[in-house]
Short mmCIF file of C-alpha atoms in Angstrom, two decimals:
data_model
loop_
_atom_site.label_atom_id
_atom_site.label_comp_id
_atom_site.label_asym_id
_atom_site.label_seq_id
_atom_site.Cartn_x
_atom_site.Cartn_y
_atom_site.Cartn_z
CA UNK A 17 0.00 0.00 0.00
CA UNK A 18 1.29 3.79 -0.63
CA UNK A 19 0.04 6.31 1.34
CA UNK A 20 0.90 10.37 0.42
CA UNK A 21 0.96 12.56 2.94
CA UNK A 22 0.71 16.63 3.30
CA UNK A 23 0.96 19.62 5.48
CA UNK A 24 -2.02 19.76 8.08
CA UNK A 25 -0.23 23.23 9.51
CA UNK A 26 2.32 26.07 8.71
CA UNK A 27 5.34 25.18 10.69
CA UNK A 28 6.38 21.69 12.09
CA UNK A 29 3.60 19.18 10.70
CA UNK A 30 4.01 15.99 11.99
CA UNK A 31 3.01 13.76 8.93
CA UNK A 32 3.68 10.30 9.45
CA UNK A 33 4.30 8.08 12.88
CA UNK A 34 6.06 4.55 12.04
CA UNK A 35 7.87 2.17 14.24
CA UNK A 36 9.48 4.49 16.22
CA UNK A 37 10.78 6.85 14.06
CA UNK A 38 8.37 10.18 12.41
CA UNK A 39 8.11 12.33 9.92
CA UNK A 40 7.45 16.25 9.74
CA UNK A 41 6.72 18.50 6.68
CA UNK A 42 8.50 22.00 7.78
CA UNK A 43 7.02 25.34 5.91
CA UNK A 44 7.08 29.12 6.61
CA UNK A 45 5.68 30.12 10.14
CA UNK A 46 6.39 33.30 11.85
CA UNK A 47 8.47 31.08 14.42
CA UNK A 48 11.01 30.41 11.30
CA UNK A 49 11.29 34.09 10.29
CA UNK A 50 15.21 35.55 10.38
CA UNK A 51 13.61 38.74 12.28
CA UNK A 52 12.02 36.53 14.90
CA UNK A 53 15.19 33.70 15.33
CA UNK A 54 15.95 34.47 19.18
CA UNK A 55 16.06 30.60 20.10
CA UNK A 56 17.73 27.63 19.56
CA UNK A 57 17.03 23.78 20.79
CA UNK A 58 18.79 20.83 21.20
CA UNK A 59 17.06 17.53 21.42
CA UNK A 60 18.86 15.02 23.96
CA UNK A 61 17.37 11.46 22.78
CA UNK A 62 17.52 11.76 19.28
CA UNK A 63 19.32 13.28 16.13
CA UNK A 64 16.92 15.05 13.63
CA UNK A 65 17.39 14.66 9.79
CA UNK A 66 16.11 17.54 7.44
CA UNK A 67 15.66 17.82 3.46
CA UNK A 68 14.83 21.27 1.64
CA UNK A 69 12.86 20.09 -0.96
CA UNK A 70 11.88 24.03 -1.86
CA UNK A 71 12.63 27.56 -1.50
CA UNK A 72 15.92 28.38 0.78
CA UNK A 73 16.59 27.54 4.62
CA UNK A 74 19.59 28.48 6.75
CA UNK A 75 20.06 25.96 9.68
CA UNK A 76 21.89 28.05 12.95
CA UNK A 77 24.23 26.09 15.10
CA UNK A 78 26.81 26.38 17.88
CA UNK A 79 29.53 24.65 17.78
CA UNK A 80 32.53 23.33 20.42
CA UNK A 81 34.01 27.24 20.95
CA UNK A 82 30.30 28.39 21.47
CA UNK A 83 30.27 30.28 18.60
CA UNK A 84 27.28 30.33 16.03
CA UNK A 85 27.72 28.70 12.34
CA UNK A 86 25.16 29.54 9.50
CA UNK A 87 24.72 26.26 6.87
CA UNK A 88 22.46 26.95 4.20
CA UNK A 89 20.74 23.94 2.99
CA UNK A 90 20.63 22.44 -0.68
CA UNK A 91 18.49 20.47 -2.35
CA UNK A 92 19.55 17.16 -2.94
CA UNK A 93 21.62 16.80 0.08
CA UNK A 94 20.38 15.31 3.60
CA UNK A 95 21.17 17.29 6.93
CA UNK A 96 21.77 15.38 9.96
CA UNK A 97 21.70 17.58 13.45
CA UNK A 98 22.81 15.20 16.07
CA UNK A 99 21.50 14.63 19.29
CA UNK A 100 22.69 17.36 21.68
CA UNK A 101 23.88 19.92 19.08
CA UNK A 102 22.13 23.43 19.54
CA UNK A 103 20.45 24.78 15.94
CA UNK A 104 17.62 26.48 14.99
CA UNK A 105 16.03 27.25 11.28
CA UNK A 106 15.50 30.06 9.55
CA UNK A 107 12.95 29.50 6.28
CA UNK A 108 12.06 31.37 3.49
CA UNK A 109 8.07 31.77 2.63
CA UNK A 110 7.75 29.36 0.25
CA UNK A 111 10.16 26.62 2.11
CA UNK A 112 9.30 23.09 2.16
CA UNK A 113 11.41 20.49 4.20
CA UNK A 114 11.00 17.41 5.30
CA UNK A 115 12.01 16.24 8.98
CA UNK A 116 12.48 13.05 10.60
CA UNK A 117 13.43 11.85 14.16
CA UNK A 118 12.64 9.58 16.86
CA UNK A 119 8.62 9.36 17.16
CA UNK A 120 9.30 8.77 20.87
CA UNK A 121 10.43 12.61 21.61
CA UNK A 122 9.34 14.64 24.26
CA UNK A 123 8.76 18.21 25.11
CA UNK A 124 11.23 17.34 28.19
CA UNK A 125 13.81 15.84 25.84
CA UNK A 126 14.05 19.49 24.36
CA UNK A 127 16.35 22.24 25.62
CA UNK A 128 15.68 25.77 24.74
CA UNK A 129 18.40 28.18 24.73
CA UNK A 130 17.49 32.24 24.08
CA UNK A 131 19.95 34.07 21.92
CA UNK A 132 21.00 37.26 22.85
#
């Protein structure tokens, strides 16, 4: 059987659930906006894979001397954030991605860091 899924939400859309790992579609949401990027997470049970499938996303991280690195995504290529590394996305309108990570994530799993 072949299923097709789509967004049900601007933003994170969780899509899909399947054996333990799920999938997200990622669009344009005020949250994603370079004027509003004041945060950045880092999930502590799992790593979190994303694919730009349109428009243009940056993904923000910090690396080992706590400084901030900007990699803007291509299409084609597959993005792996690892578990415990800080980052945070900036999108533009008309961005599509497509996420996927551990279904069993929690809120509490999450850190939340506030740039300043």
């Amino acid at each position: 059987m072949i299923r097709a899924f789509e967004k049900q939400k601007d933003g994170f859309s969780i899509v899909l659930k399947s054996e333990g790992w799920q999938m997200a579609i990622v669009t344009y949401a005020e949250q994603y906006d370079v004027k509003n990027h004041t945060k950045m997470a880092r999930h502590m049970t799992t790593d979190e894979v994303f694919a730009l499938i349109k428009g243009k996303a940056t993904i923000y991280t910090i690396n080992e001397k706590n400084v901030i690195e900007k990699i803007t995504l291509e299409k084609g290529k597959i993005y792996c954030i690892e578990k415990g590394t800080w980052h945070s996305l900036v999108l533009s309108e008309d961005a599509v991605l497509v996420a996927t990570e551990n279904e069993n994530v929690k809120p509490e799993d999450t850190e939340k860091k506030v740039l300043i």
